C-alpha positions as a printed NumPy array, in Angstrom:
array([[ 53.654, 207.184, 123.714],
       [ 54.41 , 204.356, 121.736],
       [ 53.549, 206.088, 118.682],
       [ 55.657, 209.257, 119.76 ],
       [ 58.729, 206.937, 120.441],
       [ 58.653, 205.527, 117.109],
       [ 58.397, 209.326, 115.563],
       [ 61.595, 209.847, 117.654],
       [ 63.13 , 206.988, 116.41 ],
       [ 62.597, 207.615, 113.135],
       [ 63.507, 211.391, 113.235],
       [ 67.287, 210.03 , 114.997],
       [ 67.527, 207.563, 111.801],
       [ 66.745, 210.528, 109.462],
       [ 68.988, 212.744, 111.298],
       [ 71.86 , 209.867, 111.087],
       [ 71.51 , 209.387, 107.538],
       [ 71.625, 213.171, 106.614],
       [ 74.783, 213.424, 108.675],
       [ 76.489, 210.439, 106.813],
       [ 75.168, 212.24 , 103.824],
       [ 76.693, 215.456, 103.864],
       [ 80.098, 213.893, 105.509],
       [ 80.638, 211.752, 102.78 ],
       [ 80.147, 214.888, 100.446],
       [ 82.072, 217.131, 102.59 ],
       [ 84.677, 214.66 , 102.233],
       [ 84.6  , 213.894,  98.892],
       [ 84.176, 217.602,  97.56 ],
       [ 87.394, 218.618,  99.871],
       [ 89.258, 215.851,  98.449],
       [ 89.84 , 214.321, 101.874],
       [ 88.704, 211.175, 100.597],
       [ 90.154, 207.619, 101.71 ],
       [ 93.577, 206.416, 100.709],
       [ 92.926, 202.922,  99.021],
       [ 95.59 , 200.749,  99.655],
       [ 97.302, 198.791,  96.548],
       [ 94.643, 196.208,  95.732],
       [ 95.711, 192.462,  95.673],
       [ 92.984, 191.309,  93.557],
       [ 91.47 , 192.67 ,  90.549],
       [ 88.659, 195.329,  90.725],
       [ 85.072, 194.454,  89.328],
       [ 84.6  , 197.708,  87.151],
       [ 81.22 , 198.724,  86.18 ],
       [ 81.915, 201.088,  82.993],
       [ 79.032, 203.45 ,  82.086],
       [ 78.539, 203.71 ,  78.154],
       [ 76.764, 206.253,  76.622],
       [ 76.236, 206.422,  72.917],
       [ 78.266, 208.172,  69.764],
       [ 81.448, 209.844,  70.97 ],
       [ 80.824, 208.994,  74.769],
       [ 80.861, 205.271,  73.857],
       [ 84.523, 206.179,  71.766],
       [ 86.128, 208.404,  74.29 ],
       [ 85.241, 205.549,  76.963],
       [ 86.348, 202.792,  74.844],
       [ 89.773, 205.037,  73.882],
       [ 90.523, 205.267,  77.717],
       [ 90.408, 202.115,  78.457],
       [ 92.739, 201.067,  75.727],
       [ 95.443, 201.786,  78.39 ],
       [ 94.588, 199.902,  81.031],
       [ 96.055, 196.425,  82.602],
       [ 92.844, 194.425,  82.129],
       [ 94.397, 191.584,  84.556],
       [ 93.459, 194.454,  87.32 ],
       [ 90.17 , 195.33 ,  85.828],
       [ 87.924, 192.213,  85.845],
       [ 85.065, 191.298,  85.557],
       [ 83.814, 193.928,  83.761],
       [ 80.136, 195.098,  83.288],
       [ 79.242, 197.605,  80.948],
       [ 75.892, 199.617,  81.796],
       [ 74.017, 201.091,  78.612],
       [ 70.63 , 202.525,  77.849],
       [ 67.969, 199.834,  76.36 ],
       [ 67.507, 202.462,  73.72 ],
       [ 71.397, 202.538,  72.781],
       [ 71.252, 200.123,  69.498],
       [ 75.22 , 200.91 ,  68.359],
       [ 77.229, 200.638,  71.511],
       [ 76.65 , 196.837,  72.099],
       [ 78.798, 196.011,  68.838],
       [ 81.275, 198.305,  69.899],
       [ 81.807, 196.78 ,  73.163],
       [ 81.784, 193.367,  72.095],
       [ 84.509, 194.096,  69.199],
       [ 86.477, 195.869,  71.718],
       [ 86.306, 192.799,  74.204],
       [ 86.894, 190.356,  71.381],
       [ 90.145, 192.17 ,  70.697],
       [ 91.594, 192.614,  74.351],
       [ 90.025, 188.799,  75.333],
       [ 90.892, 189.212,  78.784],
       [ 88.649, 188.062,  81.611],
       [ 85.   , 188.185,  81.811],
       [ 82.522, 190.815,  80.545],
       [ 78.961, 191.284,  80.605],
       [ 76.526, 194.025,  79.034],
       [ 73.568, 195.406,  80.927],
       [ 70.906, 197.314,  79.693],
       [ 68.612, 199.775,  81.916],
       [ 66.153, 202.573,  80.841],
       [ 67.718, 205.725,  79.636],
       [ 67.38 , 208.321,  82.178],
       [ 67.123, 211.48 ,  79.605],
       [ 66.633, 211.485,  76.123],
       [ 67.779, 213.926,  73.325],
       [ 66.153, 217.515,  73.724],
       [ 64.076, 216.054,  76.477],
       [ 63.149, 218.404,  79.638],
       [ 64.921, 218.879,  82.54 ],
       [ 61.563, 218.517,  84.302],
       [ 60.313, 215.445,  82.527],
       [ 63.968, 214.002,  82.659],
       [ 63.441, 213.959,  86.987],
       [ 61.15 , 211.61 ,  86.351],
       [ 62.882, 209.11 ,  83.769],
       [ 65.875, 209.368,  85.786],
       [ 63.926, 208.134,  89.082],
       [ 62.252, 205.416,  87.068],
       [ 66.06 , 204.484,  85.768],
       [ 67.291, 204.781,  89.498],
       [ 64.771, 202.21 ,  90.49 ],
       [ 65.815, 199.555,  87.968],
       [ 69.468, 200.165,  88.747],
       [ 69.309, 199.372,  92.478],
       [ 68.914, 195.714,  91.907],
       [ 71.85 , 195.552,  89.238],
       [ 74.016, 197.641,  91.676],
       [ 73.52 , 195.515,  94.615],
       [ 73.798, 192.502,  92.729],
       [ 77.431, 193.417,  91.453],
       [ 78.383, 195.633,  94.175],
       [ 81.379, 197.27 ,  92.08 ],
       [ 84.745, 198.028,  93.401],
       [ 84.94 , 200.968,  90.582],
       [ 82.793, 202.56 ,  88.376],
       [ 84.051, 204.369,  85.253],
       [ 81.721, 207.017,  83.73 ],
       [ 82.292, 210.044,  81.329],
       [ 79.096, 211.829,  81.11 ],
       [ 76.166, 210.117,  79.544],
       [ 72.645, 210.319,  81.411],
       [ 72.788, 206.469,  82.022],
       [ 75.864, 207.   ,  84.47 ],
       [ 73.734, 208.901,  86.854],
       [ 71.166, 206.685,  88.274],
       [ 74.125, 204.162,  88.583],
       [ 76.344, 206.625,  90.458],
       [ 73.331, 207.744,  92.768],
       [ 72.501, 204.028,  93.746],
       [ 76.403, 203.444,  94.486],
       [ 76.666, 206.731,  96.563],
       [ 73.316, 205.691,  98.488],
       [ 75.073, 202.526,  99.058],
       [ 78.147, 203.939, 100.437],
       [ 75.804, 206.083, 102.701],
       [ 74.32 , 202.416, 104.142],
       [ 77.986, 200.756, 104.098],
       [ 76.986, 198.203, 101.793],
       [ 79.717, 198.92 ,  99.775],
       [ 82.67 , 200.957,  99.061],
       [ 82.709, 201.597,  95.599],
       [ 85.074, 204.392,  93.994],
       [ 83.27 , 206.389,  91.453],
       [ 85.407, 208.005,  88.645],
       [ 84.407, 210.661,  86.284],
       [ 85.601, 211.359,  83.16 ],
       [ 84.468, 214.758,  82.076],
       [ 83.536, 214.453,  78.12 ],
       [ 86.603, 215.863,  75.325],
       [ 84.069, 218.532,  74.16 ],
       [ 83.62 , 220.223,  77.437],
       [ 86.489, 222.872,  77.133],
       [ 84.763, 225.516,  79.584],
       [ 82.135, 224.193,  81.422],
       [ 81.015, 220.882,  83.175],
       [ 78.252, 218.747,  81.596],
       [ 75.184, 218.766,  83.486],
       [ 76.294, 215.387,  84.151],
       [ 79.387, 216.442,  85.631],
       [ 77.889, 219.068,  87.69 ],
       [ 76.032, 216.482,  89.502],
       [ 78.602, 214.072,  89.897],
       [ 81.184, 216.391,  91.173],
       [ 79.346, 215.898,  94.655],
       [ 79.712, 212.106,  94.646],
       [ 82.758, 211.143,  92.364],
       [ 85.871, 210.444,  94.04 ],
       [ 88.01 , 211.308,  91.215],
       [ 86.975, 214.102,  88.37 ],
       [ 89.084, 213.729,  85.175],
       [ 89.354, 216.682,  82.793],
       [ 90.772, 216.816,  79.3  ],
       [ 91.075, 220.733,  79.174],
       [ 93.178, 222.783,  81.349],
       [ 90.169, 225.315,  81.685],
       [ 88.403, 222.785,  83.213],
       [ 90.961, 222.409,  85.646],
       [ 91.061, 225.551,  86.757],
       [ 87.394, 225.786,  87.62 ],
       [ 87.927, 222.712,  89.563],
       [ 91.149, 222.207,  91.747],
       [ 90.332, 218.708,  93.192],
       [ 89.696, 217.681,  89.302],
       [ 92.899, 215.888,  87.667],
       [ 93.97 , 217.128,  84.188],
       [ 94.684, 214.19 ,  81.594],
       [ 94.846, 215.505,  78.154],
       [ 93.103, 215.144,  75.532],
       [ 91.514, 211.244,  74.677],
       [ 90.573, 212.046,  70.903]])
């Protein structure tokens, strides 16, 4: 009898979690997201950095920000990314506003890696992201397509499901995506609060996205 009770409670908890997940996805994908009041203090911001063009695009986007409203800033990049650290440090030395940190996580998908094997590397990267996101509890996540952003956003979404934080996720689709969304974009469509695109053709494919023009 006691064992049956535990099973029933477990099923009930699972159903509650499932309803919460589908509720959040529905609210995000239909555009009925929470209207955030004007912030009275800076947003703790987590920036997902890719490599090469992704890094350049993200830093170009950030040049237009009022950095007094986005601090502290925490840059997340793949542990195998050897070029982005110097770019971020140079960028931060120029703006010289507020604290920032750089954190490394395992790469979720390598170039030309098969989609099947990338499932396992993404799970591995996600597990490494859990303590990072739990510790930081960012108010805002900015990402623009590198695979590194997927585990970070997944963990942030799970924390939102569990009422542990209310992180706003903003995804900027890469400049090179003119007709179709990237794999990251296709995944984050369901969890990102805001989708920003750089080409009108993508705006037509996803009505809730915002067209911001070309950054590059």
